[in-house]
XYZ file of C-alpha atoms in Angstrom:
431
model
C 31.977 19.993 23.055
C 28.461 20.330 23.437
C 26.002 17.305 23.841
C 23.657 16.743 21.214
C 20.098 17.334 22.446
C 18.105 14.264 23.113
C 14.633 14.673 21.810
C 11.240 12.873 22.856
C 9.684 11.788 19.622
C 6.020 10.225 18.962
C 5.998 8.099 15.928
C 2.409 7.202 14.635
C 2.226 3.965 12.675
C 4.205 0.741 13.396
C 4.086 -0.102 9.925
C 7.214 -0.428 7.536
C 8.189 3.217 7.647
C 7.171 3.770 11.133
C 9.353 0.922 12.549
C 12.345 1.960 10.602
C 11.914 5.540 11.496
C 11.368 4.955 15.235
C 14.254 2.588 15.459
C 16.711 4.619 13.570
C 15.828 7.783 15.635
C 16.408 5.648 18.892
C 19.628 4.774 17.366
C 20.528 8.196 17.082
C 19.977 8.653 20.808
C 16.407 10.037 20.741
C 13.533 8.678 23.186
C 10.984 7.417 20.834
C 7.348 6.074 21.535
C 5.713 4.282 18.369
C 2.123 4.140 18.520
C -0.224 1.711 16.626
C -3.895 0.909 16.756
C -3.220 -2.675 16.391
C -3.001 -4.252 19.738
C -1.587 -7.592 18.425
C 1.122 -5.865 16.403
C 2.178 -3.881 19.722
C 1.954 -6.960 21.876
C 4.508 -8.575 19.390
C 6.934 -5.595 19.301
C 6.877 -5.556 22.976
C 7.760 -9.198 23.265
C 10.776 -8.462 21.197
C 9.357 -9.669 17.957
C 9.045 -7.769 14.716
C 6.161 -8.326 12.449
C 7.924 -7.445 9.140
C 11.191 -8.644 7.484
C 13.863 -5.993 7.142
C 17.525 -6.793 7.733
C 19.083 -5.326 10.706
C 15.777 -3.922 11.933
C 15.368 -6.577 14.619
C 18.812 -6.065 15.977
C 18.182 -2.355 15.944
C 14.980 -2.553 18.200
C 16.557 -4.856 20.327
C 19.842 -2.765 20.929
C 17.732 0.504 21.546
C 15.090 -1.240 23.956
C 15.728 1.223 26.686
C 14.821 4.229 24.518
C 12.286 2.700 22.287
C 8.596 1.943 23.380
C 5.579 0.449 21.744
C 1.843 1.267 22.809
C -1.636 1.681 21.698
C -2.163 4.507 24.127
C -2.334 8.054 22.880
C -1.521 9.814 26.189
C 1.570 7.566 26.567
C 2.605 8.429 22.998
C 2.487 12.320 23.269
C 3.605 12.448 26.844
C 6.502 14.865 26.867
C 6.621 14.720 23.212
C 8.512 17.471 21.253
C 7.993 16.104 17.802
C 5.129 13.769 16.196
C 5.940 11.869 13.234
C 3.050 10.730 10.783
C 3.943 7.456 9.340
C 0.683 5.875 8.527
C -0.332 4.294 5.182
C -2.051 6.534 2.442
C -3.319 3.684 0.267
C -5.095 4.457 -2.973
C -9.049 5.348 -2.767
C -11.714 4.140 -4.918
C -11.209 7.314 -6.934
C -7.534 6.640 -7.346
C -6.646 9.553 -4.965
C -4.614 8.848 -1.970
C -6.562 7.921 1.072
C -5.811 10.313 3.840
C -7.983 9.048 6.387
C -5.359 7.612 8.723
C -3.402 10.968 8.468
C -6.544 13.010 9.350
C -7.012 10.498 12.243
C -3.518 11.289 13.616
C -3.757 15.142 13.004
C -7.115 15.156 15.022
C -5.378 13.149 17.764
C -2.799 16.127 18.302
C -5.415 18.273 19.403
C -4.487 19.620 23.008
C -0.848 18.513 22.470
C 0.432 22.161 23.143
C 3.926 20.965 24.241
C 4.707 19.818 20.631
C 7.369 21.640 18.941
C 6.789 20.298 15.375
C 4.805 17.728 13.382
C 6.618 15.990 10.730
C 4.996 13.995 7.699
C 6.602 10.840 6.646
C 3.719 9.491 5.007
C 3.495 10.008 1.068
C 0.735 12.413 0.643
C -0.363 14.518 -2.476
C 1.158 17.949 -3.061
C -0.782 20.324 -0.994
C -1.468 18.230 1.891
C 0.727 20.132 4.281
C -1.345 23.393 3.504
C -4.454 21.577 4.794
C -2.669 19.993 7.815
C -1.157 23.524 8.711
C -4.802 24.889 8.627
C -6.023 21.813 10.831
C -3.271 22.137 13.228
C -4.076 26.055 13.467
C -7.754 25.289 14.066
C -6.918 22.696 16.882
C -5.125 25.175 18.845
C -1.553 24.325 17.703
C -0.611 27.445 15.554
C 2.652 27.525 17.388
C 3.475 23.948 16.290
C 5.763 23.807 13.212
C 5.043 21.654 10.439
C 7.360 19.869 7.969
C 7.319 17.429 5.011
C 10.212 14.892 5.595
C 9.634 12.380 3.010
C 11.319 8.645 3.483
C 13.435 7.349 0.438
C 14.192 3.847 1.956
C 14.155 0.884 0.055
C 12.953 -2.521 1.251
C 15.700 -4.619 2.176
C 18.243 -1.781 2.747
C 16.068 0.436 4.804
C 18.068 0.737 7.962
C 21.249 1.510 6.012
C 19.212 3.947 3.706
C 17.853 5.908 6.742
C 21.354 6.097 8.568
C 23.154 6.843 5.186
C 20.724 8.388 2.737
C 21.672 10.133 -0.445
C 19.872 13.164 1.106
C 17.516 14.370 3.839
C 14.767 16.375 2.352
C 12.958 18.833 4.648
C 10.146 21.029 3.672
C 9.277 23.421 6.144
C 7.265 26.852 6.125
C 9.717 28.205 8.911
C 13.423 28.097 9.564
C 12.968 26.987 13.280
C 11.229 23.951 12.317
C 13.582 22.993 9.539
C 16.424 23.487 11.922
C 14.869 21.166 14.587
C 14.252 18.336 12.019
C 17.786 18.704 10.731
C 19.166 18.697 14.429
C 17.094 15.474 15.022
C 19.008 13.646 12.219
C 22.576 14.889 13.552
C 24.665 11.704 13.208
C 23.076 10.589 10.003
C 25.612 10.493 7.063
C 23.803 12.480 4.322
C 23.205 16.223 3.125
C 20.201 18.019 4.389
C 18.229 19.741 1.613
C 15.718 22.338 2.803
C 12.893 23.701 0.703
C 9.288 24.612 0.808
C 6.576 22.123 1.822
C 4.885 21.722 -1.671
C 8.486 20.980 -3.111
C 9.345 18.381 -0.624
C 5.922 16.629 -1.168
C 6.557 16.503 -4.977
C 10.330 15.135 -4.419
C 8.909 11.733 -3.055
C 6.437 11.199 -5.999
C 8.732 12.559 -8.754
C 11.890 10.417 -7.696
C 9.708 7.016 -7.530
C 8.291 8.082 -10.891
C 11.381 8.614 -12.494
C 12.861 5.301 -11.078
C 10.040 3.612 -12.598
C 10.234 5.304 -15.900
C 13.767 3.867 -16.163
C 12.681 0.258 -15.568
C 9.792 0.437 -17.979
C 12.099 2.069 -20.506
C 14.928 -0.792 -20.457
C 11.854 -3.324 -20.461
C 10.731 -1.760 -23.790
C 14.324 -1.964 -25.080
C 14.561 -5.371 -23.908
C 11.317 -6.169 -26.063
C 12.986 -4.611 -29.025
C 16.211 -6.542 -28.415
C 14.290 -9.638 -28.509
C 12.913 -8.647 -32.112
C 16.151 -7.724 -33.372
C 18.655 -10.098 -31.812
C 20.441 -7.701 -29.637
C 21.151 -8.643 -26.134
C 19.673 -6.062 -23.364
C 22.260 -7.107 -20.840
C 24.991 -5.992 -22.880
C 22.904 -2.830 -24.005
C 22.119 -1.888 -20.511
C 25.627 -2.365 -19.468
C 27.243 -0.019 -22.030
C 24.274 2.567 -21.499
C 24.896 2.634 -17.907
C 28.584 3.698 -18.261
C 27.313 6.921 -19.414
C 27.942 9.321 -16.472
C 24.945 11.315 -17.433
C 22.819 8.084 -17.204
C 24.139 5.745 -14.731
C 23.763 2.093 -14.330
C 20.878 2.224 -11.508
C 17.475 0.763 -12.520
C 18.494 -0.154 -15.938
C 17.687 -4.074 -15.084
C 15.119 -5.679 -17.313
C 12.676 -8.060 -15.711
C 8.973 -8.876 -15.327
C 7.836 -5.498 -14.088
C 8.079 -3.401 -10.888
C 5.956 -3.756 -7.977
C 6.036 -3.081 -4.159
C 4.569 -0.492 -1.714
C 5.900 2.506 -3.362
C 6.339 2.389 -7.246
C 2.739 1.351 -8.266
C 1.122 3.656 -5.482
C 3.312 6.711 -6.003
C 3.154 6.588 -9.969
C -0.452 6.544 -9.950
C -0.872 9.121 -7.107
C 1.434 11.382 -9.269
C -0.673 10.734 -12.295
C -3.958 11.200 -10.408
C -2.556 14.519 -8.960
C -1.795 15.628 -12.564
C -5.384 14.854 -13.588
C -6.881 16.681 -10.825
C -5.171 19.850 -12.132
C -6.500 19.285 -15.478
C -3.105 17.866 -16.899
C -2.457 14.584 -18.436
C 0.970 13.017 -17.659
C 1.497 11.123 -20.946
C 5.039 9.731 -20.271
C 3.934 8.410 -16.951
C 0.768 6.853 -18.116
C 2.907 5.070 -20.737
C 5.397 3.926 -18.109
C 2.527 2.425 -16.042
C 1.115 0.778 -19.138
C 4.517 -0.710 -20.134
C 4.760 -2.231 -16.612
C 1.261 -3.774 -16.588
C 2.104 -5.389 -20.124
C 5.360 -6.739 -18.849
C 4.048 -8.874 -16.177
C 1.546 -10.582 -18.661
C 4.411 -11.143 -21.424
C 5.934 -13.888 -19.372
C 2.680 -15.921 -19.384
C 2.275 -15.425 -23.171
C 5.806 -16.384 -23.746
C 5.242 -19.826 -21.812
C 1.839 -20.243 -23.758
C 3.735 -19.757 -27.026
C 6.435 -22.334 -25.898
C 3.969 -24.922 -24.725
C 0.992 -24.471 -27.084
C -1.318 -24.456 -24.216
C -1.377 -23.613 -20.407
C -4.495 -25.883 -19.624
C -3.375 -28.809 -17.542
C 0.217 -27.610 -17.320
C 2.098 -27.397 -14.205
C 4.005 -24.281 -13.621
C 6.327 -23.334 -10.870
C 6.748 -19.719 -9.815
C 10.196 -19.255 -8.144
C 10.067 -16.118 -5.820
C 6.924 -14.432 -4.713
C 7.882 -11.254 -3.020
C 8.305 -8.194 -5.188
C 11.924 -8.109 -4.629
C 14.644 -10.201 -2.527
C 15.373 -9.223 0.938
C 11.895 -8.684 2.058
C 8.630 -10.668 2.887
C 6.494 -7.719 1.216
C 4.007 -9.000 -1.265
C 2.471 -5.447 -2.102
C 1.812 -5.421 -5.845
C 4.148 -8.238 -6.460
C 4.298 -9.312 -10.049
C 3.865 -13.003 -8.918
C 0.136 -12.093 -7.913
C -0.442 -11.042 -11.683
C 1.473 -14.117 -12.933
C -0.376 -16.529 -10.638
C -3.820 -15.166 -11.571
C -3.175 -15.209 -15.302
C -1.787 -18.842 -15.024
C -4.891 -20.013 -13.191
C -6.988 -18.221 -15.570
C -5.575 -20.172 -18.499
C -6.056 -23.317 -16.829
C -2.677 -24.079 -15.403
C -1.615 -25.775 -11.997
C 0.400 -23.243 -10.165
C 3.337 -24.462 -7.711
C 5.214 -21.736 -5.595
C 8.224 -21.248 -3.728
C 9.702 -18.412 -1.756
C 11.681 -18.169 1.462
C 10.166 -15.120 2.993
C 6.695 -14.492 1.365
C 3.544 -14.950 3.424
C 0.544 -14.611 0.852
C -2.575 -13.822 2.177
C -5.240 -16.590 2.265
C -7.014 -15.224 -0.622
C -7.143 -15.663 -4.426
C -4.927 -16.578 -6.303
C -2.873 -18.010 -3.245
C -5.430 -20.328 -2.091
C -5.701 -21.911 -5.358
C -1.785 -22.667 -5.488
C 0.368 -24.926 -3.716
C 3.634 -23.691 -1.624
C 6.634 -25.999 -1.472
C 9.625 -25.695 0.960
C 12.473 -25.665 -1.874
C 12.674 -24.604 -5.441
C 13.458 -28.127 -6.194
C 10.062 -29.244 -4.821
C 8.289 -26.858 -6.683
C 10.056 -27.934 -10.042
C 9.341 -31.599 -9.435
C 6.811 -32.590 -12.307
C 6.563 -29.009 -13.545
C 6.035 -28.472 -17.390
C 7.693 -24.995 -17.006
C 8.872 -22.582 -14.442
C 9.045 -18.718 -14.124
C 11.965 -17.162 -12.148
C 9.961 -14.074 -10.662
C 12.308 -12.918 -7.669
C 15.950 -12.933 -7.960
C 16.554 -14.591 -4.569
C 20.283 -15.727 -4.326
C 19.300 -19.062 -3.211
C 18.055 -19.657 -6.904
C 21.731 -19.643 -8.110
C 22.522 -22.669 -5.968
C 19.652 -24.719 -7.237
C 20.623 -28.105 -8.612
C 19.350 -27.296 -11.981
C 20.714 -30.340 -13.753
C 18.849 -32.492 -10.993
C 15.683 -30.181 -11.562
C 15.731 -30.713 -15.090
C 15.553 -34.529 -14.732
C 12.546 -34.282 -12.428
C 10.719 -31.728 -14.491
C 8.097 -33.014 -17.073
C 9.520 -30.341 -19.382
C 12.510 -28.457 -18.631
C 11.158 -24.811 -19.643
C 12.280 -21.954 -17.819
C 11.577 -18.154 -18.246
C 14.141 -16.301 -16.213
C 12.076 -13.148 -15.531
C 15.227 -11.502 -13.925
C 18.071 -12.675 -16.104
C 19.581 -14.398 -13.147
C 20.930 -17.507 -14.525
C 23.444 -18.025 -17.443
C 21.545 -18.951 -20.734
C 24.344 -20.818 -22.151
C 24.772 -23.054 -18.948
C 20.899 -23.625 -18.879
C 20.493 -24.542 -22.441
C 23.638 -26.959 -21.795
C 21.522 -28.887 -19.129
C 18.830 -29.277 -21.335
C 16.558 -26.217 -20.677
C 14.363 -24.425 -23.006
C 15.794 -20.960 -21.683
C 13.988 -17.683 -22.166
C 15.083 -14.411 -20.636
C 14.048 -10.821 -20.786
C 15.513 -8.944 -23.658
C 18.174 -11.958 -24.577
C 18.506 -13.439 -28.046
């Protein structure tokens, strides 16, 4: 049996996607050099520490340390590299378009790397970016180097598993040789390969996240209607999800979606449509529903308490989802800001979050346990469905709260059980 070729891969960007990509490619047996321009981050990685929390990632990096190198040096990154992966951030610019400055910085740095066989784009970019990158490579003397869009579909908290056991590997390439090379690179990955043109591959990532966001906003609208009609959204969603045409995934009501992908990619797709002269009406409504959903929790507390001025409110969970330390576009940021604006005192708990020393977080207090955050509180909002919150001594917490008022923003807890403990319990879409 022929041995699988071992490739030398350069990965640009030691952020979330770059680290997962580099570590997983090393796990597949390839030699990988990951470059980042932040010396502190590179030093941390070289010491064996990982600057982000992602289950299994640290073990993967440690296990493959002989094949995985971290550096700030461009020459070391490109030395002997056959493939270059672009895994840098593309945040929204002031105009709402994706800021591709980091992408172009990487593309320019490849000039002279004539030994490359292909450049692959992991970063989420607007449709049509590949055409411009192709032109830049041609102008930089790399016309012989293939180009591919190879978008990522990893979810934080399960990223390593998602990379190694994906629903699909999407490869958008303008030539068969490049598509075959990227496909071969993933040999050993448990998932089907789907080959298409570059522009279609660029669209797949944006469309996938927009559709998932749509499902969440849809069930949140149904949840609001359930509250007004006396139906239970949990029962509705369970039955709807049993329809094989629809499925149960992402039919979980809550206090809104956030994170590094859904908000950015939804806005990017809407901006892309606007740039073509087309208005995505459905997606615009999806975004509007989500923005409103984050604020409804604060209004519910205000309605219950009469005022939020002078009230102590505990936010339980800060990250945008459990299993990560990511605070990007987290619902908790909106909730904390609104509560402070209403004159409330905000107390917080989260096992992993590391909020930046900026507003609203500098005006809140952090506590080591949920029970400490709840002590003396007039109300609480369960923001992130950390499993630890199921194990809280809720009876004891009710005894030390000034008022046992709880808004369960993820429908994590049993309503009847919480009310039996004396709580004024409010959920999302529950009667």
